[in-house]
Amino acid sequence: MTAPCLHLIAGARPNFMKIAPIVRALQADGRLRWKLVHTGQHYDRNMSDVFFEELGIPAPDVHFNCGGGSHAVQTARIMEAFEQHIANDRPDAVVVVGDVNSTLACTIVAKKAGIPVAHVEAGLRSGDMAMPEEINRIVTDSLSDWFFVTEPSGVDNLRREGQAEAKIHHVGHVMVDNVMYQAELLGRSDTTGFPTDAVKRELQANGGRYGVVTLHRPSNVDDAANLAAIAGALKTVAADVPLVFPVHPRTRGTLQKAGLDLGPRIHLMDPQPYMSFLHLWKDAAVVLTDSGGLQEETTALGVPCLTLRENTERPITIEEGTNHLVGTDPAAIVAAARQVLGAGAPPARKPALWDGQAAGRIVAVMAGDLL
């Protein structure tokens, strides 16, 4: 009898960080077949054999090349491509991760075709319907058959929305699985070839500290006035500790268009490969970011994090982790950074089940249900 087959969906590079532990767990378990489907939502020239080797997974079995366009155009392209794909190669279940357009698109297509869907990182809610990701989360969860949840707030949200208890599984976080795997690998790797290595060595000379910045949320970087206000705060923080800023393309575009100068204490870099960026931020005195995933990864490795947003769908990183939700007011950003850099962050607890074994729990549930 042929083993059930899962189709694992990834649309953007961060999705592969969540898929990779699931692939490794499937390989170790051996009871289920799987195929890796890359929708091509985000094109990345660095998406190469080396990248997948770094993650410990093979290259995708399928690539749709559905990048570009508005949210509606992109979602429609992915739906059309995935519908054609499953008509010729029907899986027994579809696994989607996170909250990108590919997650939403493939969930809708699978359910209309009568194929059950597992949502990894289910139940997260920011309460902000202006975030496209929030809409993707809510719609995906309204259709899914398995909810694999990272933290108790996700369980509470799904219960409040009326989902059946038997479908909800608090398993921990595959992103944490991956960062722990990669950090262990990094400890055995030669880092001298990483683009971040030289600047890190320079800043750490004679016991020096540094901070790391990432910004990409449209609400922060698309409006020149908003970005200018945040940039002013970063320049003030940089007077206390130098900052390294791998700049997202949309952020760089606004910086250039508005003529914003961040000054000599903020080191601008191109976006970094995963291991090069991990090598940089894991030893930072503070991380300032609007990234959802980085809130969790910093908590996993105990690095102080300041989230430059007004809300977060990951409250466990504040309640137990190293994250501080500081908003975008410049004075609040500076005050929070000085607090962390001066007095230091209070001791943080790693959330329950953030132990590097979440993917194994997911595979055990799905194999138990499908076999």
mmCIF file of C-alpha atoms in Angstrom:
data_model
loop_
_atom_site.group_PDB
_atom_site.id
_atom_site.type_symbol
_atom_site.label_atom_id
_atom_site.label_comp_id
_atom_site.label_asym_id
_atom_site.label_seq_id
_atom_site.Cartn_x
_atom_site.Cartn_y
_atom_site.Cartn_z
ATOM 1 C CA MET A 1 0.000 0.000 0.000
ATOM 2 C CA THR A 2 1.375 3.404 -1.019
ATOM 3 C CA ALA A 3 2.038 5.803 1.837
ATOM 4 C CA PRO A 4 -0.041 9.015 1.941
ATOM 5 C CA CYS A 5 1.609 11.997 0.249
ATOM 6 C CA LEU A 6 1.782 15.562 1.575
ATOM 7 C CA HIS A 7 2.360 18.633 -0.538
ATOM 8 C CA LEU A 8 4.369 21.185 1.443
ATOM 9 C CA ILE A 9 3.722 24.747 0.253
ATOM 10 C CA ALA A 10 6.255 27.558 0.399
ATOM 11 C CA GLY A 11 5.988 30.889 -1.362
ATOM 12 C CA ALA A 12 8.697 33.090 0.090
ATOM 13 C CA ARG A 13 12.153 32.447 1.435
ATOM 14 C CA PRO A 14 11.099 32.680 5.133
ATOM 15 C CA ASN A 15 8.574 29.899 4.465
ATOM 16 C CA PHE A 16 11.405 27.488 3.765
ATOM 17 C CA MET A 17 12.755 28.119 7.269
ATOM 18 C CA LYS A 18 9.450 26.695 8.552
ATOM 19 C CA ILE A 19 9.183 23.907 5.978
ATOM 20 C CA ALA A 20 12.771 22.687 6.472
ATOM 21 C CA PRO A 21 12.222 21.174 9.963
ATOM 22 C CA ILE A 22 9.064 19.453 8.696
ATOM 23 C CA VAL A 23 11.031 17.916 5.819
ATOM 24 C CA ARG A 24 13.717 16.713 8.218
ATOM 25 C CA ALA A 25 11.048 15.253 10.527
ATOM 26 C CA LEU A 26 9.330 13.496 7.620
ATOM 27 C CA GLN A 27 12.653 12.031 6.522
ATOM 28 C CA ALA A 28 13.348 10.790 10.038
ATOM 29 C CA ASP A 29 9.836 9.373 10.538
ATOM 30 C CA GLY A 30 9.583 7.660 7.156
ATOM 31 C CA ARG A 31 5.842 6.904 7.203
ATOM 32 C CA LEU A 32 4.632 9.636 4.824
ATOM 33 C CA ARG A 33 5.669 10.691 1.347
ATOM 34 C CA TRP A 34 5.990 14.395 0.521
ATOM 35 C CA LYS A 35 6.691 16.884 -2.242
ATOM 36 C CA LEU A 36 7.969 20.426 -1.864
ATOM 37 C CA VAL A 37 5.969 22.993 -3.865
ATOM 38 C CA HIS A 38 7.494 26.450 -4.369
ATOM 39 C CA THR A 39 4.910 28.897 -5.681
ATOM 40 C CA GLY A 40 7.555 31.455 -6.621
ATOM 41 C CA GLN A 41 5.662 34.203 -4.777
ATOM 42 C CA HIS A 42 8.964 35.906 -3.998
ATOM 43 C CA TYR A 43 11.746 35.527 -6.531
ATOM 44 C CA ASP A 44 15.172 35.315 -4.914
ATOM 45 C CA ARG A 45 18.307 34.950 -6.984
ATOM 46 C CA ASN A 46 20.012 33.430 -3.942
ATOM 47 C CA MET A 47 17.475 30.563 -3.871
ATOM 48 C CA SER A 48 20.062 28.026 -4.974
ATOM 49 C CA ASP A 49 21.269 24.518 -4.236
ATOM 50 C CA VAL A 50 23.560 25.966 -1.556
ATOM 51 C CA PHE A 51 20.600 27.534 0.231
ATOM 52 C CA PHE A 52 18.689 24.249 0.412
ATOM 53 C CA GLU A 53 21.840 22.373 1.400
ATOM 54 C CA GLU A 54 22.230 24.920 4.222
ATOM 55 C CA LEU A 55 18.718 24.032 5.414
ATOM 56 C CA GLY A 56 19.272 20.312 5.034
ATOM 57 C CA ILE A 57 16.495 19.829 2.448
ATOM 58 C CA PRO A 58 16.386 19.078 -1.285
ATOM 59 C CA ALA A 59 15.380 21.649 -3.870
ATOM 60 C CA PRO A 60 11.628 22.011 -4.563
ATOM 61 C CA ASP A 61 9.906 19.351 -6.659
ATOM 62 C CA VAL A 62 7.702 21.993 -8.293
ATOM 63 C CA HIS A 63 8.206 25.707 -8.993
ATOM 64 C CA PHE A 64 5.308 27.848 -10.265
ATOM 65 C CA ASN A 65 7.139 31.190 -10.830
ATOM 66 C CA CYS A 66 4.096 33.192 -9.711
ATOM 67 C CA GLY A 67 5.927 36.248 -8.394
ATOM 68 C CA GLY A 68 5.018 39.888 -8.936
ATOM 69 C CA GLY A 69 1.745 41.752 -9.225
ATOM 70 C CA SER A 70 -0.724 43.033 -6.665
ATOM 71 C CA HIS A 71 -2.043 40.861 -3.842
ATOM 72 C CA ALA A 72 -5.060 39.900 -5.955
ATOM 73 C CA VAL A 73 -3.057 39.185 -9.105
ATOM 74 C CA GLN A 74 -0.443 37.173 -7.252
ATOM 75 C CA THR A 75 -3.020 35.158 -5.303
ATOM 76 C CA ALA A 76 -4.957 34.435 -8.500
ATOM 77 C CA ARG A 77 -1.835 33.249 -10.327
ATOM 78 C CA ILE A 78 -0.928 30.899 -7.501
ATOM 79 C CA MET A 79 -4.485 29.537 -7.290
ATOM 80 C CA GLU A 80 -4.559 28.852 -11.017
ATOM 81 C CA ALA A 81 -1.141 27.153 -11.009
ATOM 82 C CA PHE A 82 -1.866 25.045 -7.925
ATOM 83 C CA GLU A 83 -5.269 23.968 -9.213
ATOM 84 C CA GLN A 84 -3.659 22.687 -12.415
ATOM 85 C CA HIS A 85 -0.914 20.998 -10.426
ATOM 86 C CA ILE A 86 -3.179 19.018 -8.070
ATOM 87 C CA ALA A 87 -5.394 17.994 -10.984
ATOM 88 C CA ASN A 88 -2.402 16.045 -12.303
ATOM 89 C CA ASP A 89 -0.731 15.157 -9.003
ATOM 90 C CA ARG A 90 -3.304 14.969 -6.225
ATOM 91 C CA PRO A 91 -1.900 14.806 -2.658
ATOM 92 C CA ASP A 92 -3.580 13.276 0.363
ATOM 93 C CA ALA A 93 -3.109 16.518 2.314
ATOM 94 C CA VAL A 94 -1.651 19.984 1.839
ATOM 95 C CA VAL A 95 0.568 21.642 4.440
ATOM 96 C CA VAL A 96 0.750 25.445 4.474
ATOM 97 C CA VAL A 97 2.867 27.603 6.776
ATOM 98 C CA GLY A 98 2.615 31.145 8.062
ATOM 99 C CA ASP A 99 0.513 33.889 6.529
ATOM 100 C CA VAL A 100 1.727 34.790 3.020
ATOM 101 C CA ASN A 101 -0.437 34.931 -0.101
ATOM 102 C CA SER A 102 0.652 31.425 -1.101
ATOM 103 C CA THR A 103 -0.711 30.095 2.194
ATOM 104 C CA LEU A 104 -4.123 31.587 1.476
ATOM 105 C CA ALA A 105 -4.208 30.681 -2.232
ATOM 106 C CA CYS A 106 -3.264 27.021 -1.851
ATOM 107 C CA THR A 107 -5.602 26.559 1.101
ATOM 108 C CA ILE A 108 -8.596 27.759 -0.923
ATOM 109 C CA VAL A 109 -7.718 25.590 -3.933
ATOM 110 C CA ALA A 110 -7.090 22.474 -1.842
ATOM 111 C CA LYS A 111 -10.347 22.792 0.080
ATOM 112 C CA LYS A 112 -12.389 23.300 -3.092
ATOM 113 C CA ALA A 113 -10.787 20.127 -4.417
ATOM 114 C CA GLY A 114 -11.700 18.212 -1.257
ATOM 115 C CA ILE A 115 -8.112 17.924 -0.021
ATOM 116 C CA PRO A 116 -7.555 18.475 3.718
ATOM 117 C CA VAL A 117 -5.252 21.299 4.815
ATOM 118 C CA ALA A 118 -2.837 21.550 7.734
ATOM 119 C CA HIS A 119 -1.913 25.068 8.841
ATOM 120 C CA VAL A 120 1.417 25.372 10.624
ATOM 121 C CA GLU A 121 1.642 28.516 12.787
ATOM 122 C CA ALA A 122 -2.145 28.630 13.096
ATOM 123 C CA GLY A 123 -4.216 30.860 15.365
ATOM 124 C CA LEU A 124 -1.959 33.928 15.527
ATOM 125 C CA ARG A 125 -3.876 37.218 15.548
ATOM 126 C CA SER A 126 -2.672 40.823 15.649
ATOM 127 C CA GLY A 127 -6.184 42.303 15.622
ATOM 128 C CA ASP A 128 -5.049 44.641 12.836
ATOM 129 C CA MET A 129 -7.125 44.103 9.693
ATOM 130 C CA ALA A 130 -4.974 46.642 7.844
ATOM 131 C CA MET A 131 -2.280 43.938 7.719
ATOM 132 C CA PRO A 132 -2.683 41.700 4.646
ATOM 133 C CA GLU A 133 -1.151 38.885 6.687
ATOM 134 C CA GLU A 134 -3.949 39.101 9.254
ATOM 135 C CA ILE A 135 -6.556 38.544 6.526
ATOM 136 C CA ASN A 136 -4.548 35.593 5.205
ATOM 137 C CA ARG A 137 -4.371 34.058 8.695
ATOM 138 C CA ILE A 138 -8.075 34.384 9.393
ATOM 139 C CA VAL A 139 -9.215 32.974 6.048
ATOM 140 C CA THR A 140 -6.702 30.122 6.145
ATOM 141 C CA ASP A 141 -7.779 29.139 9.644
ATOM 142 C CA SER A 142 -11.453 29.261 8.666
ATOM 143 C CA LEU A 143 -10.770 26.456 6.153
ATOM 144 C CA SER A 144 -8.041 24.302 7.715
ATOM 145 C CA ASP A 145 -8.425 20.777 9.060
ATOM 146 C CA TRP A 146 -5.370 20.650 11.333
ATOM 147 C CA PHE A 147 -4.209 23.631 13.381
ATOM 148 C CA PHE A 148 -0.603 23.401 14.519
ATOM 149 C CA VAL A 149 -0.191 26.166 17.068
ATOM 150 C CA THR A 150 2.967 27.832 18.375
ATOM 151 C CA GLU A 151 1.718 29.433 21.604
ATOM 152 C CA PRO A 152 -1.292 29.472 23.971
ATOM 153 C CA SER A 153 -2.769 32.658 22.464
ATOM 154 C CA GLY A 154 -3.245 30.749 19.211
ATOM 155 C CA VAL A 155 -5.194 28.037 20.989
ATOM 156 C CA ASP A 156 -7.369 30.673 22.682
ATOM 157 C CA ASN A 157 -8.037 32.471 19.386
ATOM 158 C CA LEU A 158 -9.073 29.292 17.593
ATOM 159 C CA ARG A 159 -11.373 28.236 20.415
ATOM 160 C CA ARG A 160 -12.987 31.666 20.424
ATOM 161 C CA GLU A 161 -13.547 31.352 16.672
ATOM 162 C CA GLY A 162 -15.359 28.065 17.202
ATOM 163 C CA GLN A 163 -12.819 25.553 15.927
ATOM 164 C CA ALA A 164 -13.154 21.990 17.191
ATOM 165 C CA GLU A 165 -10.825 21.085 20.023
ATOM 166 C CA ALA A 166 -9.729 17.889 18.286
ATOM 167 C CA LYS A 167 -8.316 19.901 15.368
ATOM 168 C CA ILE A 168 -6.134 22.146 17.550
ATOM 169 C CA HIS A 169 -2.621 20.940 18.387
ATOM 170 C CA HIS A 170 -0.238 23.027 20.490
ATOM 171 C CA VAL A 171 3.067 21.666 19.180
ATOM 172 C CA GLY A 172 5.629 24.442 19.603
ATOM 173 C CA HIS A 173 7.248 26.342 16.767
ATOM 174 C CA VAL A 174 9.010 25.021 13.665
ATOM 175 C CA MET A 175 10.800 28.387 13.269
ATOM 176 C CA VAL A 176 12.438 27.689 16.617
ATOM 177 C CA ASP A 177 13.294 24.168 15.441
ATOM 178 C CA ASN A 178 15.075 25.706 12.503
ATOM 179 C CA VAL A 179 16.971 28.458 14.299
ATOM 180 C CA MET A 180 18.241 25.933 16.851
ATOM 181 C CA TYR A 181 19.312 23.591 14.044
ATOM 182 C CA GLN A 182 21.029 26.396 12.136
ATOM 183 C CA ALA A 183 22.713 27.841 15.230
ATOM 184 C CA GLU A 184 24.189 24.431 16.048
ATOM 185 C CA LEU A 185 25.367 24.110 12.436
ATOM 186 C CA LEU A 186 26.790 27.626 12.550
ATOM 187 C CA GLY A 187 28.902 26.682 15.550
ATOM 188 C CA ARG A 188 30.652 24.085 13.370
ATOM 189 C CA SER A 189 30.997 26.308 10.289
ATOM 190 C CA ASP A 190 33.705 28.573 8.898
ATOM 191 C CA THR A 191 32.075 32.011 9.022
ATOM 192 C CA THR A 192 34.903 34.015 7.476
ATOM 193 C CA GLY A 193 33.235 33.963 4.071
ATOM 194 C CA PHE A 194 29.978 35.491 5.323
ATOM 195 C CA PRO A 195 29.343 39.097 4.244
ATOM 196 C CA THR A 196 28.540 39.934 7.882
ATOM 197 C CA ASP A 197 31.735 38.514 9.346
ATOM 198 C CA ALA A 198 34.097 41.434 8.694
ATOM 199 C CA VAL A 199 31.748 44.092 10.077
ATOM 200 C CA LYS A 200 30.967 41.920 13.105
ATOM 201 C CA ARG A 201 34.659 41.434 13.860
ATOM 202 C CA GLU A 202 35.319 45.141 13.476
ATOM 203 C CA LEU A 203 32.493 46.136 15.809
ATOM 204 C CA GLN A 204 33.353 43.497 18.411
ATOM 205 C CA ALA A 205 37.027 44.525 18.533
ATOM 206 C CA ASN A 206 38.122 45.430 22.069
ATOM 207 C CA GLY A 207 34.868 44.146 23.553
ATOM 208 C CA GLY A 208 32.588 46.379 21.517
ATOM 209 C CA ARG A 209 28.837 45.831 21.226
ATOM 210 C CA TYR A 210 26.507 46.398 18.285
ATOM 211 C CA GLY A 211 22.816 46.305 17.419
ATOM 212 C CA VAL A 212 20.974 44.978 14.363
ATOM 213 C CA VAL A 213 18.080 46.604 12.488
ATOM 214 C CA THR A 214 15.545 45.216 10.010
ATOM 215 C CA LEU A 215 12.585 47.139 8.595
ATOM 216 C CA HIS A 216 10.224 46.089 5.829
ATOM 217 C CA ARG A 217 6.592 46.618 6.934
ATOM 218 C CA PRO A 218 4.790 48.934 4.475
ATOM 219 C CA SER A 219 3.396 51.026 7.344
ATOM 220 C CA ASN A 220 6.967 51.770 8.452
ATOM 221 C CA VAL A 221 8.886 52.075 5.211
ATOM 222 C CA ASP A 222 6.573 53.083 2.369
ATOM 223 C CA ASP A 223 5.747 56.487 3.831
ATOM 224 C CA ALA A 224 8.790 58.775 3.834
ATOM 225 C CA ALA A 225 7.645 60.701 6.916
ATOM 226 C CA ASN A 226 7.182 57.531 8.957
ATOM 227 C CA LEU A 227 10.549 56.166 7.882
ATOM 228 C CA ALA A 228 12.228 59.497 8.591
ATOM 229 C CA ALA A 229 10.890 59.477 12.155
ATOM 230 C CA ILE A 230 12.159 55.937 12.759
ATOM 231 C CA ALA A 231 15.479 56.798 11.103
ATOM 232 C CA GLY A 232 15.915 59.709 13.503
ATOM 233 C CA ALA A 233 15.449 57.359 16.442
ATOM 234 C CA LEU A 234 17.923 54.884 14.992
ATOM 235 C CA LYS A 235 20.554 57.616 14.588
ATOM 236 C CA THR A 236 20.125 58.526 18.248
ATOM 237 C CA VAL A 237 20.455 54.883 19.333
ATOM 238 C CA ALA A 238 23.508 54.520 17.088
ATOM 239 C CA ALA A 239 25.244 57.258 19.043
ATOM 240 C CA ASP A 240 25.224 54.814 21.984
ATOM 241 C CA VAL A 241 25.953 51.599 20.080
ATOM 242 C CA PRO A 242 26.698 51.113 16.352
ATOM 243 C CA LEU A 243 23.934 49.483 14.314
ATOM 244 C CA VAL A 244 24.097 47.102 11.363
ATOM 245 C CA PHE A 245 21.170 47.409 8.961
ATOM 246 C CA PRO A 246 20.633 44.852 6.153
ATOM 247 C CA VAL A 247 18.274 46.955 4.045
ATOM 248 C CA HIS A 248 15.167 45.472 2.406
ATOM 249 C CA PRO A 249 14.763 46.653 -1.220
ATOM 250 C CA ARG A 250 11.508 48.535 -0.525
ATOM 251 C CA THR A 251 13.141 50.240 2.464
ATOM 252 C CA ARG A 252 16.193 51.224 0.444
ATOM 253 C CA GLY A 253 13.924 52.667 -2.231
ATOM 254 C CA THR A 254 12.211 54.991 0.247
ATOM 255 C CA LEU A 255 15.523 55.970 1.866
ATOM 256 C CA GLN A 256 16.927 56.952 -1.504
ATOM 257 C CA LYS A 257 13.801 58.678 -2.758
ATOM 258 C CA ALA A 258 13.474 60.736 0.438
ATOM 259 C CA GLY A 259 17.197 61.436 0.632
ATOM 260 C CA LEU A 260 17.451 60.089 4.190
ATOM 261 C CA ASP A 261 20.972 59.876 5.594
ATOM 262 C CA LEU A 262 21.382 57.459 8.496
ATOM 263 C CA GLY A 263 24.848 58.659 9.415
ATOM 264 C CA PRO A 264 28.211 56.908 9.853
ATOM 265 C CA ARG A 265 27.231 54.838 12.916
ATOM 266 C CA ILE A 266 24.635 52.806 11.006
ATOM 267 C CA HIS A 267 26.266 50.269 8.691
ATOM 268 C CA LEU A 268 24.015 49.585 5.685
ATOM 269 C CA MET A 269 24.231 46.185 3.967
ATOM 270 C CA ASP A 270 22.324 44.269 1.324
ATOM 271 C CA PRO A 271 19.776 41.672 2.544
ATOM 272 C CA GLN A 272 21.686 38.678 3.885
ATOM 273 C CA PRO A 273 21.497 34.922 3.370
ATOM 274 C CA TYR A 274 20.049 33.119 6.369
ATOM 275 C CA MET A 275 23.287 31.863 7.932
ATOM 276 C CA SER A 276 25.144 35.120 7.377
ATOM 277 C CA PHE A 277 22.323 37.064 9.027
ATOM 278 C CA LEU A 278 22.057 34.585 11.919
ATOM 279 C CA HIS A 279 25.816 34.933 12.447
ATOM 280 C CA LEU A 280 25.244 38.683 12.821
ATOM 281 C CA TRP A 281 22.147 38.980 15.015
ATOM 282 C CA LYS A 282 22.706 36.079 17.425
ATOM 283 C CA ASP A 283 25.456 38.065 19.197
ATOM 284 C CA ALA A 284 23.815 41.504 19.012
ATOM 285 C CA ALA A 285 23.253 43.572 22.142
ATOM 286 C CA VAL A 286 19.808 44.470 20.770
ATOM 287 C CA VAL A 287 17.721 43.837 17.658
ATOM 288 C CA LEU A 288 15.303 46.513 16.406
ATOM 289 C CA THR A 289 12.816 45.087 13.913
ATOM 290 C CA ASP A 290 9.276 44.994 12.546
ATOM 291 C CA SER A 291 9.633 41.328 11.539
ATOM 292 C CA GLY A 292 7.293 38.740 13.010
ATOM 293 C CA GLY A 293 9.693 35.842 12.648
ATOM 294 C CA LEU A 294 12.620 37.684 14.190
ATOM 295 C CA GLN A 295 10.573 38.359 17.323
ATOM 296 C CA GLU A 296 10.402 34.591 17.800
ATOM 297 C CA GLU A 297 13.936 33.743 16.738
ATOM 298 C CA THR A 298 15.450 36.290 19.131
ATOM 299 C CA THR A 299 13.333 34.834 21.946
ATOM 300 C CA ALA A 300 14.581 31.343 21.043
ATOM 301 C CA LEU A 301 18.225 32.436 21.368
ATOM 302 C CA GLY A 302 17.761 34.924 24.215
ATOM 303 C CA VAL A 303 18.610 38.105 22.278
ATOM 304 C CA PRO A 304 16.852 41.351 23.370
ATOM 305 C CA CYS A 305 14.397 42.486 20.673
ATOM 306 C CA LEU A 306 12.544 45.788 20.216
ATOM 307 C CA THR A 307 9.552 45.468 17.891
ATOM 308 C CA LEU A 308 8.811 48.692 16.031
ATOM 309 C CA ARG A 309 5.098 48.067 15.565
ATOM 310 C CA GLU A 310 1.927 48.980 17.408
ATOM 311 C CA ASN A 311 0.789 45.363 17.751
ATOM 312 C CA THR A 312 2.069 41.823 17.571
ATOM 313 C CA GLU A 313 0.432 38.505 16.768
ATOM 314 C CA ARG A 314 3.111 36.791 18.888
ATOM 315 C CA PRO A 315 2.365 37.878 22.494
ATOM 316 C CA ILE A 316 4.286 34.977 24.029
ATOM 317 C CA THR A 317 7.530 36.662 22.935
ATOM 318 C CA ILE A 318 6.620 39.578 25.222
ATOM 319 C CA GLU A 319 5.052 37.634 28.091
ATOM 320 C CA GLU A 320 7.893 35.123 28.389
ATOM 321 C CA GLY A 321 10.478 35.956 25.756
ATOM 322 C CA THR A 322 12.955 38.752 25.068
ATOM 323 C CA ASN A 323 10.692 40.917 22.929
ATOM 324 C CA HIS A 324 9.479 44.430 23.811
ATOM 325 C CA LEU A 325 6.654 46.025 21.804
ATOM 326 C CA VAL A 326 7.734 49.672 21.606
ATOM 327 C CA GLY A 327 5.730 51.089 18.689
ATOM 328 C CA THR A 328 7.115 53.653 16.260
ATOM 329 C CA ASP A 329 7.294 56.808 18.371
ATOM 330 C CA PRO A 330 10.949 57.928 18.201
ATOM 331 C CA ALA A 331 11.164 58.819 21.897
ATOM 332 C CA ALA A 332 9.794 55.396 22.898
ATOM 333 C CA ILE A 333 12.259 53.605 20.611
ATOM 334 C CA VAL A 334 15.224 55.490 22.062
ATOM 335 C CA ALA A 335 14.066 55.008 25.664
ATOM 336 C CA ALA A 336 13.552 51.256 25.187
ATOM 337 C CA ALA A 337 16.926 50.818 23.492
ATOM 338 C CA ARG A 338 18.723 52.701 26.269
ATOM 339 C CA GLN A 339 16.932 50.611 28.879
ATOM 340 C CA VAL A 340 18.083 47.362 27.269
ATOM 341 C CA LEU A 341 21.598 48.621 26.573
ATOM 342 C CA GLY A 342 21.982 50.174 30.009
ATOM 343 C CA ALA A 343 20.312 48.006 32.616
ATOM 344 C CA GLY A 344 20.119 44.978 30.396
ATOM 345 C CA ALA A 345 17.059 42.888 29.602
ATOM 346 C CA PRO A 346 15.429 40.981 32.485
ATOM 347 C CA PRO A 347 15.830 37.191 32.458
ATOM 348 C CA ALA A 348 13.429 35.584 29.979
ATOM 349 C CA ARG A 349 11.865 32.135 29.882
ATOM 350 C CA LYS A 350 11.736 30.123 26.681
ATOM 351 C CA PRO A 351 8.051 29.387 25.915
ATOM 352 C CA ALA A 352 6.681 25.897 26.452
ATOM 353 C CA LEU A 353 7.448 23.412 23.660
ATOM 354 C CA TRP A 354 9.972 25.760 22.011
ATOM 355 C CA ASP A 355 12.447 22.920 22.302
ATOM 356 C CA GLY A 356 13.357 22.129 18.692
ATOM 357 C CA GLN A 357 10.907 19.205 18.407
ATOM 358 C CA ALA A 358 7.762 20.872 17.011
ATOM 359 C CA ALA A 359 8.108 19.366 13.524
ATOM 360 C CA GLY A 360 8.310 15.863 14.947
ATOM 361 C CA ARG A 361 5.054 16.440 16.811
ATOM 362 C CA ILE A 362 3.384 17.698 13.611
ATOM 363 C CA VAL A 363 4.478 14.656 11.616
ATOM 364 C CA ALA A 364 3.333 12.303 14.382
ATOM 365 C CA VAL A 365 -0.167 13.838 14.381
ATOM 366 C CA MET A 366 -0.519 13.773 10.597
ATOM 367 C CA ALA A 367 0.812 10.250 10.239
ATOM 368 C CA GLY A 368 -1.537 9.082 12.966
ATOM 369 C CA ASP A 369 -4.520 10.655 11.219
ATOM 370 C CA LEU A 370 -3.671 9.704 7.634
ATOM 371 C CA LEU A 371 -2.463 6.122 8.059
#
